[in-house]
Coordinates of C-alpha atoms and ligand atoms in Angstrom, one line a residue:
X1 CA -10.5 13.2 -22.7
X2 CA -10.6 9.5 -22.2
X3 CA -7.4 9.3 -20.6
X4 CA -4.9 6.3 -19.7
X5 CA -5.9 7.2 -15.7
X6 CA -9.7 5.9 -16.9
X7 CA -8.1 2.6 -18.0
X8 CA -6.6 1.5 -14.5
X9 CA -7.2 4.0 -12.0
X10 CA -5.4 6.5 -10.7
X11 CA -2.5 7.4 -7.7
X12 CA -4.7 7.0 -4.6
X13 CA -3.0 9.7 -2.8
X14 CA -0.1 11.9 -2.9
X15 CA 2.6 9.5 -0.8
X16 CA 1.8 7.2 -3.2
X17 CA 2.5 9.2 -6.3
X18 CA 5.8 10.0 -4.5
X19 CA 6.2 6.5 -3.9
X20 CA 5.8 5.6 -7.5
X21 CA 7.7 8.0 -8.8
X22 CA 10.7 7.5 -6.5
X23 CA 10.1 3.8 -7.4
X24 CA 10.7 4.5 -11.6
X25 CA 13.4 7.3 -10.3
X26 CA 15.3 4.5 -7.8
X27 CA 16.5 2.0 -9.7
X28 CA 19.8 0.4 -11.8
X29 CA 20.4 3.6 -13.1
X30 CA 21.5 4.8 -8.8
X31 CA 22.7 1.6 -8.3
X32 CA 24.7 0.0 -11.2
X33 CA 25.3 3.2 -13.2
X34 CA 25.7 5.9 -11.0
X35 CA 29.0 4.2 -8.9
X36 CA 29.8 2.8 -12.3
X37 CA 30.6 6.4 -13.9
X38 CA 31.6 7.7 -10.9
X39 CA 34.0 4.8 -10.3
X40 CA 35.2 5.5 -14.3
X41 CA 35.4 9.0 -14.4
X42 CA 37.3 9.6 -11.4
X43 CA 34.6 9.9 -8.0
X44 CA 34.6 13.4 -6.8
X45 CA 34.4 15.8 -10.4
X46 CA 31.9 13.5 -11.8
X47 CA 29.8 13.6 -8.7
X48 CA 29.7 17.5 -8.1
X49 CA 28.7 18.0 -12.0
X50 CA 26.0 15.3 -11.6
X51 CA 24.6 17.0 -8.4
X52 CA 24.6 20.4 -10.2
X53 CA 23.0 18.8 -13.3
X54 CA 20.4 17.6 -11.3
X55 CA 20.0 20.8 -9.5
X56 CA 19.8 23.2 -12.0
X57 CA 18.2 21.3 -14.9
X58 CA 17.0 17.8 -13.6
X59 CA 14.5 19.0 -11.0
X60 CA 12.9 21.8 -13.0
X61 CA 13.0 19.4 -15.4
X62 CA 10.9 17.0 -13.5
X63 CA 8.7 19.3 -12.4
X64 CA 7.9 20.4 -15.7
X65 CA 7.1 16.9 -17.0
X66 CA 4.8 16.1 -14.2
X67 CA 2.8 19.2 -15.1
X68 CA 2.8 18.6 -18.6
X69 CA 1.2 15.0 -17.5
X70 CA -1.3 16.9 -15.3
X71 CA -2.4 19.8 -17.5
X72 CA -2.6 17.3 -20.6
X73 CA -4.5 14.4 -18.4
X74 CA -3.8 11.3 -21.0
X75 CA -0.9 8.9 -22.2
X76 CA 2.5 11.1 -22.8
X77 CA 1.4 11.6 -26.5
X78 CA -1.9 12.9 -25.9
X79 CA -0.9 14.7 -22.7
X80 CA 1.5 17.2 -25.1
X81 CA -1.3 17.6 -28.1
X82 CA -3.9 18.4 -25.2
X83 CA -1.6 21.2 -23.6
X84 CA -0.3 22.6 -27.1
X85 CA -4.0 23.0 -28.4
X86 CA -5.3 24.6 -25.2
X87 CA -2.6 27.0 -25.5
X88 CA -3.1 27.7 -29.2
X89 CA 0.1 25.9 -30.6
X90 CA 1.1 23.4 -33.4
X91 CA -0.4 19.8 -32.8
X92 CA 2.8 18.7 -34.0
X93 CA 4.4 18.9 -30.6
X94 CA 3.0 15.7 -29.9
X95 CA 6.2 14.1 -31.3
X96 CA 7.8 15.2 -28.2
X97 CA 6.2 12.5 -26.5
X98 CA 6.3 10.2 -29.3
X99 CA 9.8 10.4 -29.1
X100 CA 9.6 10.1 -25.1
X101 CA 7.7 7.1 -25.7
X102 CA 10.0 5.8 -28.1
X103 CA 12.8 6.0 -25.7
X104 CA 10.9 4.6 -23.0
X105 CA 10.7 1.7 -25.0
X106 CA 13.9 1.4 -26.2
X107 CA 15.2 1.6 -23.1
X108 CA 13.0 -1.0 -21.7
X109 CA 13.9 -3.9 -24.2
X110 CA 17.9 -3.2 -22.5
X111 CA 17.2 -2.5 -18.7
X112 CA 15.2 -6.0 -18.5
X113 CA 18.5 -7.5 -19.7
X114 CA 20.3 -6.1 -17.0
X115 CA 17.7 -6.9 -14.9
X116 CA 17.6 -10.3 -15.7
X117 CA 21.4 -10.1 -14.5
X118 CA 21.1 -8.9 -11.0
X119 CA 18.0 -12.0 -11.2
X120 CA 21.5 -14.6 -11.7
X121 CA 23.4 -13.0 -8.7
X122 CA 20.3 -13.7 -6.7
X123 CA 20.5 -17.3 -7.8
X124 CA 23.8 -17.4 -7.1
X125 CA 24.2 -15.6 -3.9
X126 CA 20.5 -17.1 -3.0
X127 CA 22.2 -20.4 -3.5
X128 CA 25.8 -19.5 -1.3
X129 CA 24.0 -18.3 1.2
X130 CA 21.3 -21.1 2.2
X131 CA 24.2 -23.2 1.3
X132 CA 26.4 -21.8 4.1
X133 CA 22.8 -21.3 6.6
X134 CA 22.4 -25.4 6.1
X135 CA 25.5 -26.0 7.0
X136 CA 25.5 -23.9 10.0
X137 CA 27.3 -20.8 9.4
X138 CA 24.9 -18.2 8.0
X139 CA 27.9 -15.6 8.9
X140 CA 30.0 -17.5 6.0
X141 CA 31.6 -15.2 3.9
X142 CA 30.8 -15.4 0.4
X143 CA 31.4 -18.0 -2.5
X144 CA 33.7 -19.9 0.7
X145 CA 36.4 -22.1 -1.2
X146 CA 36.3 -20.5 -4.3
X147 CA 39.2 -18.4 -6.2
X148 CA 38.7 -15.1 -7.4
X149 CA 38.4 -16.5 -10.8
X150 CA 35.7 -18.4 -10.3
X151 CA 34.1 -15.9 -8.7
X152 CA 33.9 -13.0 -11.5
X153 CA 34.2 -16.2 -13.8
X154 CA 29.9 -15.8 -13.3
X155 CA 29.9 -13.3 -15.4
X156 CA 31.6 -14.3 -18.3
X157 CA 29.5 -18.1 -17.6
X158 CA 26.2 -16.2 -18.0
X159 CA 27.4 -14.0 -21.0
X160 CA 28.0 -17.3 -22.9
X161 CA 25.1 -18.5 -22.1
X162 CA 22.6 -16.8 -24.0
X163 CA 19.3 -19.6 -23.3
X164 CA 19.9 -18.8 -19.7
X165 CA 20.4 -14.7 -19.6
X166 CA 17.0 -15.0 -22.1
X167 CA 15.2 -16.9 -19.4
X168 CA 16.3 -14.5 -17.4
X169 CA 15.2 -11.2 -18.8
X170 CA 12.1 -13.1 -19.7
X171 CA 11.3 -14.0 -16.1
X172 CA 11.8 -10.4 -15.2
X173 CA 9.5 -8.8 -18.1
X174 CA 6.8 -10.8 -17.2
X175 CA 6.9 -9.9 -13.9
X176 CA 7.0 -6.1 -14.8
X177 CA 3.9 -7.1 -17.9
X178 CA 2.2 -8.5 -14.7
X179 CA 2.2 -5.5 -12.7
X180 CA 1.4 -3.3 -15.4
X181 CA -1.8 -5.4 -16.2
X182 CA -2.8 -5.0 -13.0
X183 CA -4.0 -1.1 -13.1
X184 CA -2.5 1.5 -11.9
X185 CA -3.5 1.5 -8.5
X186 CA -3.9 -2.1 -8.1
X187 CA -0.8 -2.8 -9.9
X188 CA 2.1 -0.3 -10.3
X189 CA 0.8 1.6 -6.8
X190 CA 1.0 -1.5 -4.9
X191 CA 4.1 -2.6 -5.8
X192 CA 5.9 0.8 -4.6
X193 CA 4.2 0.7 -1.6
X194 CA 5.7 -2.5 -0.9
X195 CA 8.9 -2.2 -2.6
X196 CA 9.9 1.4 -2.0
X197 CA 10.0 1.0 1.9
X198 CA 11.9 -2.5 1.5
X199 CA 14.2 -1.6 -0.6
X200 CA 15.1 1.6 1.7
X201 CA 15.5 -0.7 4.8
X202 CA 18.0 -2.5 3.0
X203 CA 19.9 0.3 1.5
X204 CA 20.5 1.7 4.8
X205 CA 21.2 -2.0 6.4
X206 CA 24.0 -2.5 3.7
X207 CA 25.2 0.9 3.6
X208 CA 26.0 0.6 7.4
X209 CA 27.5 -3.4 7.2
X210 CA 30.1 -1.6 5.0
X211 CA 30.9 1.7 6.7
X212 CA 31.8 -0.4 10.1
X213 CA 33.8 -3.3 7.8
X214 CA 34.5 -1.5 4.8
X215 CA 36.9 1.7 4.1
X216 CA 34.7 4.3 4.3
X217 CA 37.2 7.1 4.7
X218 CA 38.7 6.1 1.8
X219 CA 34.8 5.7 0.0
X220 CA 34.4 9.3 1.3
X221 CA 37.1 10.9 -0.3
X222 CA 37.0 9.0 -3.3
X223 CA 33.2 10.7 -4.1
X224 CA 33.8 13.7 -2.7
X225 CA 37.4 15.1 -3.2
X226 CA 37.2 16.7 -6.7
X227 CA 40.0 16.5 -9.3
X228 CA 38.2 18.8 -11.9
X229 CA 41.6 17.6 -14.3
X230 CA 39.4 14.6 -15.1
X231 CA 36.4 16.7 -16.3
X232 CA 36.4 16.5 -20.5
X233 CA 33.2 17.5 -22.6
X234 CA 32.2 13.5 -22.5
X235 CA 32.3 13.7 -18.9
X236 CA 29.8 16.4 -18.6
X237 CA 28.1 14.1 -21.4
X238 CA 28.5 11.6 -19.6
X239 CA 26.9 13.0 -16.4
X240 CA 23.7 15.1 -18.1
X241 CA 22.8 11.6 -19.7
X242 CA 22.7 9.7 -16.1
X243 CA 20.9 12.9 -14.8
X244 CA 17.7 12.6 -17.2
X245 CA 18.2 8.6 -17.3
X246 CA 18.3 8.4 -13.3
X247 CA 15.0 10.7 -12.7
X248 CA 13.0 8.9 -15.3
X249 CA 13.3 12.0 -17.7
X250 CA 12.7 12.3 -21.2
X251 CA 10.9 9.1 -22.1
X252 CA 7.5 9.0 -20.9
X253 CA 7.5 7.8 -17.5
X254 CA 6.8 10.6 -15.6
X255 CA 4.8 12.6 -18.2
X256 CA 2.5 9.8 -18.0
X257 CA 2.9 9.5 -14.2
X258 CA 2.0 13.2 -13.9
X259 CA -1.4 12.1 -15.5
X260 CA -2.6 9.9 -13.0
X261 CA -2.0 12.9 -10.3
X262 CA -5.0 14.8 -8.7
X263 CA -5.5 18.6 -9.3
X264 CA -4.9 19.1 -5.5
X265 CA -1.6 18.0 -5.2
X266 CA 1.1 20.9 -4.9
X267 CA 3.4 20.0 -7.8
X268 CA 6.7 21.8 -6.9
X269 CA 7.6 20.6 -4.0
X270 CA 6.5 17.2 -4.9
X271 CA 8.9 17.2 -7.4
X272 CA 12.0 18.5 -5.5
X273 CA 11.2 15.5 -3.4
X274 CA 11.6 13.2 -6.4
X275 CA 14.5 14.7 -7.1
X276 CA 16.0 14.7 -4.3
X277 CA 15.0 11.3 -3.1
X278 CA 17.1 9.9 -6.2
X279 CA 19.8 12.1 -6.2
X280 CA 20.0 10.7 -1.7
X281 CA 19.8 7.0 -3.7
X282 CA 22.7 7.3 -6.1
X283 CA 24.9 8.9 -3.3
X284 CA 24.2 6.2 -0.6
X285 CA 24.3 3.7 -3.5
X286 CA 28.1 5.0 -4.0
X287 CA 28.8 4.9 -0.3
X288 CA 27.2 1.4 -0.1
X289 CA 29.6 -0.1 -2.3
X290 CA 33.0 1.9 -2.6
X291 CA 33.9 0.8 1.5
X292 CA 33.6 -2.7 0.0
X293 CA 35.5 -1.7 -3.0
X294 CA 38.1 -0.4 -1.1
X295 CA 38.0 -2.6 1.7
X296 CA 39.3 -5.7 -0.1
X297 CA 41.7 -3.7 -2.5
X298 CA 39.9 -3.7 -5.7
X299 CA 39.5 -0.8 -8.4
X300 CA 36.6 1.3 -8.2
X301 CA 37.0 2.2 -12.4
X302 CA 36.0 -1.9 -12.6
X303 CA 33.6 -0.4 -15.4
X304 CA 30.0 -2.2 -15.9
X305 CA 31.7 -5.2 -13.9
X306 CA 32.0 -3.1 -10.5
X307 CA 28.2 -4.5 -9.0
X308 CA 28.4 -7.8 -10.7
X309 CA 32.6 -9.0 -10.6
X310 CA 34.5 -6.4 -7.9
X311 CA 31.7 -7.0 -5.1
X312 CA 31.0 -10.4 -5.2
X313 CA 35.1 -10.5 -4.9
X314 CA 34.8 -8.3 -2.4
X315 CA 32.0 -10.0 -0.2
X316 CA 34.1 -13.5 -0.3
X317 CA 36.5 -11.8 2.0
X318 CA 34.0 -10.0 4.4
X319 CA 32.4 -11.1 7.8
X320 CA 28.7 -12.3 6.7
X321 CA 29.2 -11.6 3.0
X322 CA 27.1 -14.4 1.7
X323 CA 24.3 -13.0 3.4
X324 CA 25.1 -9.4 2.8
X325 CA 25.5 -10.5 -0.8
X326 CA 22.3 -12.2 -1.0
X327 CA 20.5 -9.1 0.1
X328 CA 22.2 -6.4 -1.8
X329 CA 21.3 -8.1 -5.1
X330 CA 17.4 -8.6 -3.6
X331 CA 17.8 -4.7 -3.1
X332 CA 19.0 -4.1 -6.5
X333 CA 15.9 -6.2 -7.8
X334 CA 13.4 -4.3 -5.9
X335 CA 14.7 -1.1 -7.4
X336 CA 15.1 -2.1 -10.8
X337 CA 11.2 -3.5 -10.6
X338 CA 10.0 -0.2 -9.9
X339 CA 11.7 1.8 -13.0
X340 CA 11.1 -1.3 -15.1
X341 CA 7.0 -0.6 -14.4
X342 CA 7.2 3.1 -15.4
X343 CA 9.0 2.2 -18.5
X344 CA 6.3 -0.3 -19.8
X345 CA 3.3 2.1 -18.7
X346 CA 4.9 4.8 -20.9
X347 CA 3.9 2.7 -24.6
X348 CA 1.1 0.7 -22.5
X349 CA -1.3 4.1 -22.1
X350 CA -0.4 5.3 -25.1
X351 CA -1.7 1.8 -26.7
X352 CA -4.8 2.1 -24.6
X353 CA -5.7 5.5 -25.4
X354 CA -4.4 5.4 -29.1
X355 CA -6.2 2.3 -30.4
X356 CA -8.8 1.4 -27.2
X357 CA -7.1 -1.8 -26.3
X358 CA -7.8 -3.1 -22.8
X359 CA -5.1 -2.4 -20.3
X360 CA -4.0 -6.3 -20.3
X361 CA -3.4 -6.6 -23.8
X362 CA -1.8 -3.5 -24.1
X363 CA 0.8 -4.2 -22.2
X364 CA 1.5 -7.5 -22.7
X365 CA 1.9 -6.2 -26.7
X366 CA 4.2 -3.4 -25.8
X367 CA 5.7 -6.1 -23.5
X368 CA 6.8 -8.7 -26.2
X369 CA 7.7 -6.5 -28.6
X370 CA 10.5 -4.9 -26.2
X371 CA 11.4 -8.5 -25.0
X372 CA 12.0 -9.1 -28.3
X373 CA 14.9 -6.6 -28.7
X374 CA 16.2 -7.8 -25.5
X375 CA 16.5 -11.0 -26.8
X376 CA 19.0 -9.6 -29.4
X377 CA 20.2 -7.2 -26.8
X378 CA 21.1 -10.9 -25.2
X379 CA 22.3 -12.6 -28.2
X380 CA 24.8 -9.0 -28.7
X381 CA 26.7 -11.2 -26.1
X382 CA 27.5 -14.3 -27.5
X383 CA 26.5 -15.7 -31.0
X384 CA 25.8 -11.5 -32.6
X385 CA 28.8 -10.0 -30.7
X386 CA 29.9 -8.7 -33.8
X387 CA 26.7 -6.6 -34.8
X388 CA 27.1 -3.2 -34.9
X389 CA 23.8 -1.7 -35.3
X390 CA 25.2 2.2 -35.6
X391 CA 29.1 0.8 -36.6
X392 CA 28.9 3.5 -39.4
X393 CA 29.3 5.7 -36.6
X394 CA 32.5 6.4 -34.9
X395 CA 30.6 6.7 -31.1
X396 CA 29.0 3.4 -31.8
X397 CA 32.3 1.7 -33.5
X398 CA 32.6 -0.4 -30.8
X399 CA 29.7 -1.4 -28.9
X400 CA 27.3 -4.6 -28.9
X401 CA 23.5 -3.9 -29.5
X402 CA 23.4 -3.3 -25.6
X403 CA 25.3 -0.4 -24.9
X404 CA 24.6 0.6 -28.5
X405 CA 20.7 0.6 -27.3
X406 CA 21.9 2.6 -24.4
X407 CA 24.2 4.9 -25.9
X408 CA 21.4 5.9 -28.3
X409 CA 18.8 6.7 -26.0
X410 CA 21.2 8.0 -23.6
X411 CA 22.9 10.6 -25.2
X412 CA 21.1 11.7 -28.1
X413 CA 17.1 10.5 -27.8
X414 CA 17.3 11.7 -23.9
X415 CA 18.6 15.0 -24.1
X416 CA 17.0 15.9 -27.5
X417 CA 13.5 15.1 -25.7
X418 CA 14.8 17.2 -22.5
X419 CA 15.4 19.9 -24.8
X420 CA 12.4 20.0 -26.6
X421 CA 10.2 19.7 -23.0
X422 CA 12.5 23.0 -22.0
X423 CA 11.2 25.2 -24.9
X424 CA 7.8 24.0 -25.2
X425 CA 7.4 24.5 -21.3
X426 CA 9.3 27.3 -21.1
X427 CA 8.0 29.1 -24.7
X428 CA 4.9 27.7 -26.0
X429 CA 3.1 26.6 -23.3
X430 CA 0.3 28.8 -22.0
X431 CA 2.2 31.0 -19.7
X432 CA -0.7 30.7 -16.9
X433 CA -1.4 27.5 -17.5
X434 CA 1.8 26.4 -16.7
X435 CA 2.1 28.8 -13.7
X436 CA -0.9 27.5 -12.3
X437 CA 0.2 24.1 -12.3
X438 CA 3.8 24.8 -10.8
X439 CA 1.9 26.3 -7.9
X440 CA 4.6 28.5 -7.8
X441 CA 4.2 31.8 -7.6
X442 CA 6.7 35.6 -7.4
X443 CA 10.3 35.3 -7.2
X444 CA 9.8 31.5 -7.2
X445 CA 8.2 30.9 -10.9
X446 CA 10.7 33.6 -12.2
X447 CA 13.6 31.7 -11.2
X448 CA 12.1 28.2 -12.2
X449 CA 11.4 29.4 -15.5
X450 CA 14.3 30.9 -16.6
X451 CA 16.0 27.8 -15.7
X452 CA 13.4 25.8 -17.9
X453 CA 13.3 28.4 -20.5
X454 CA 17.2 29.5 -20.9
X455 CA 20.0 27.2 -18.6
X456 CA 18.2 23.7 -19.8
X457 CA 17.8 24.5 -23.4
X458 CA 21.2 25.9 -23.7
X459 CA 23.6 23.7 -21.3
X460 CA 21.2 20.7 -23.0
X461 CA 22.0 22.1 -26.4
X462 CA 25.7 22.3 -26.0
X463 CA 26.3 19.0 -24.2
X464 CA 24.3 17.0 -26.8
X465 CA 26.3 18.5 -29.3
X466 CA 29.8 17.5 -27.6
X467 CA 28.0 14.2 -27.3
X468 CA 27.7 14.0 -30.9
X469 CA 30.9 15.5 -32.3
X470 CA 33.3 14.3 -29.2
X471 CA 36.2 15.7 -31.6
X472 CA 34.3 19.3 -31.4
X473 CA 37.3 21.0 -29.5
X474 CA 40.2 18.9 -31.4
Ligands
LIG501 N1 15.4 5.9 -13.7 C1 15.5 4.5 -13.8 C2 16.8 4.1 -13.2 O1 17.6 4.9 -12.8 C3 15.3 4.0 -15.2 C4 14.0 4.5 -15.7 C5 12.8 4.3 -15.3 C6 13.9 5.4 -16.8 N2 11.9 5.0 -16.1 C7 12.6 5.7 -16.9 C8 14.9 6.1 -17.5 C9 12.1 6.6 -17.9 C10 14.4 7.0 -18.4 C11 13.1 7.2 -18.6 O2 17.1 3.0 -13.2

């Protein structure tokens, strides 16, 4: 096995593969997303399907990735052909983590986009706020003297503005190329060992600002008061789709993750920290921002707008919201860093192992070639905002090349790979090959595998398929 691991290293201990991990876990996906769905499909319902989701079919899920990484030793592709051959089963499987890897990269050309979003508010806040600390009031509140308009007009500026939302995303994938480049340990470890415990600080620091000034009663009841009447088959959709997105699942990020891992590390319990490490994120991400929502007035169902138009609106009224601003949107760019990494070292290994390229190149092809979409991801905004890449089909009727991107991977390429890890982990794998690497053992393993084996392939199977036929029940 030559292995991607050879190629840059591998996690130097086991904090730091939890640190890497929680790093591609963490990111827009807890932050922008999670609140964003929540917000739109009514807080509390949403929420307690999401948690169960993750429970019962994201975390065995994970685990069984990671081992699948482990066991296999190489990039996501090879990983998958090495386990099916040592357990006597179809080379062919390997498309499972071709279509991982596809997904990964998919998903990568769109999230830089965003990315390169959260890097305007940074401008902008970054601007406000030394603004107001030159002038002698670093407690200013936000965007001081401007009207609301103005304020969520940003949004609409940058969206017209296609040169500077490409410079942007550009900025930020060469950043993430950078990393990558750098090796495993020296590169991707590194940078979750500095960003992970930064971006927690902060979390916590603007989670607290907005329980003592924002509504946090109100933030509280909103997430956790279910009203299951808003629960519909694209809910549940909805929610399974932000469960494999938000813990890296299904394209390639922690399959190849799981490589770099050494055979002493205990997997299970490893992975229930992943899991719940996130699952803490996306909560304290929703309790970070619905005080402010709700604080100032505003809607919490604001849609993709909520981080981006409703908070800045919200920080212009609140004590110290330039500063607070400022730092939520650093936060936000820390997080997003992290996820951004595992998504390019998904293809990049494969590249490396598949045609011997040196780790540099490799990812600075994969790289390009996903800034590339992004660009018309970018464009999808102003001058192609009437391409529909998938307008034949009625879920796609309406969306730009974005959310089309997104939708794709999201709801069909996502859970179709989830599915396919659940029955060759749960069926075709070598039964004590598997066992050995779960570490689990009795009572334990049983339980983990008839999850894997039977609740994942069929609560997977029936919500892709109300995913693809919303009209199903009428
Ligand atoms: N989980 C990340 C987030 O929530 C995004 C991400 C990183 C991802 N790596 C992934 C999503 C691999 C799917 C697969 O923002």
């Amino acid at each position: 096995m030559a292995g991607a691991a050879a190629a840059g290293g591998g996690w130097s201990s086991r904090t730091a593969f939890i640190l890497a991990a929680v790093g591609a876990a963490v990111g827009l996906g807890n932050i922008w997303r999670f609140p964003t769905l929540a917000g739109e499909n009514g807080g509390g319902a949403f929420v307690l399907v999401y948690i169960g989701f993750v429970v019962l079919l994201g975390a065995p899920l994970v685990l069984s990735e990671i081992l699948l990484g482990r066991a296999g030793g190489e990039d996501a592709i090879g990983s998958v052909r090495n386990v099916a051959r040592a357990s006597g089963r179809s080379e062919r499987w390997r498309g499972l983590g071709a279509l991982q890897i596809t997904s990964g990269f998919l998903i990568l050309s769109f999230y830089c986009v965003v990315a390169g979003w959260v890097v305007n508010y940074i401008l902008a806040s970054g601007e406000d706020w030394f603004g107001a600390l030159f002038a002698g009031d670093p407690f200013a509140m936000a965007f001081d003297g401007e009207t609301q308009e103005q304020i969520t007009g940003r949004m609409g500026a940058l969206f017209g503005d296609p040169i500077r939302m490409i410079a942007l995303h550009s900025a930020f994938m060469a950043i993430t190329i950078w990393i990558v480049a750098s090796g495993v340990t020296d590169g991707i470890e590194k940078a979750a060992t500095w960003l992970m415990p930064a971006f927690f600080v902060l979390l916590v620091m603007v989670t607290i600002y907005g329980a003592f000034t924002g509504d946090f009663g109100r933030a509280l009841s909103f997430m956790f008061t279910p009203d299951f009447s808003k629960l519909s088959p694209g809910v549940l959709n909805e929610a399974l789709g932000q469960a494999l997105f938000s813990l890296s699942l299904a394209a390639g990020g922690l399959l190849t993750y799981g490589a770099y891992v050494s055979k002493e590390v205990n997997l299970a319990p490893t992975a229930a920290m992943i899991a719940a490490a996130d699952t803490a994120v996306a909560i304290l991400a929703g309790l970070m921002i619905f005080p402010i929502v709700f604080a100032v007035g505003l809607d919490p169902a604001a849609g993709p707008a909520l981080i981006f138009q409703t908070l800045p609106v919200a920080f212009s009224s609140m004590p110290a919201g330039a500063l607070v601003g400022f730092v939520f949107f650093v936060l936000i760019f820390f997080a997003a860093l992290t996820s951004s990494i595992s998504l390019l070292e998904g293809p990049t290994a494969w590249v490396i192992d598949a045609f011997g390229l040196k780790r540099p190149s490799a990812a600075i092809l994969v790289g390009l070639t996903a800034w590339l979409i992004g660009v018309a991801c970018a464009l999808g905004y102003s001058v192609w905002s009437d391409v529909r890449l998938l307008g034949f089909w009625d879920i796609f009727a309406n969306t730009d090349i974005l959310d089309t991107i997104d939708g794709f991977t999201g709801k069909i390429m996502l859970p179709l790979a989830a599915l396919l890890v659940a029955v060759f982990v749960g069926w075709r794998a070598d039964r004590q090959l598997v066992e050995r690497e779960t570490g689990l053992s009795g009572g334990a393993f049983v339980l983990w595998r008839f999850l894997v084996a039977w609740l994942c392939p069929i609560a997977v199977s029936v919500v892709l398929l109300f995913g693809l036929f919303p009209n199903l029940l009428g």
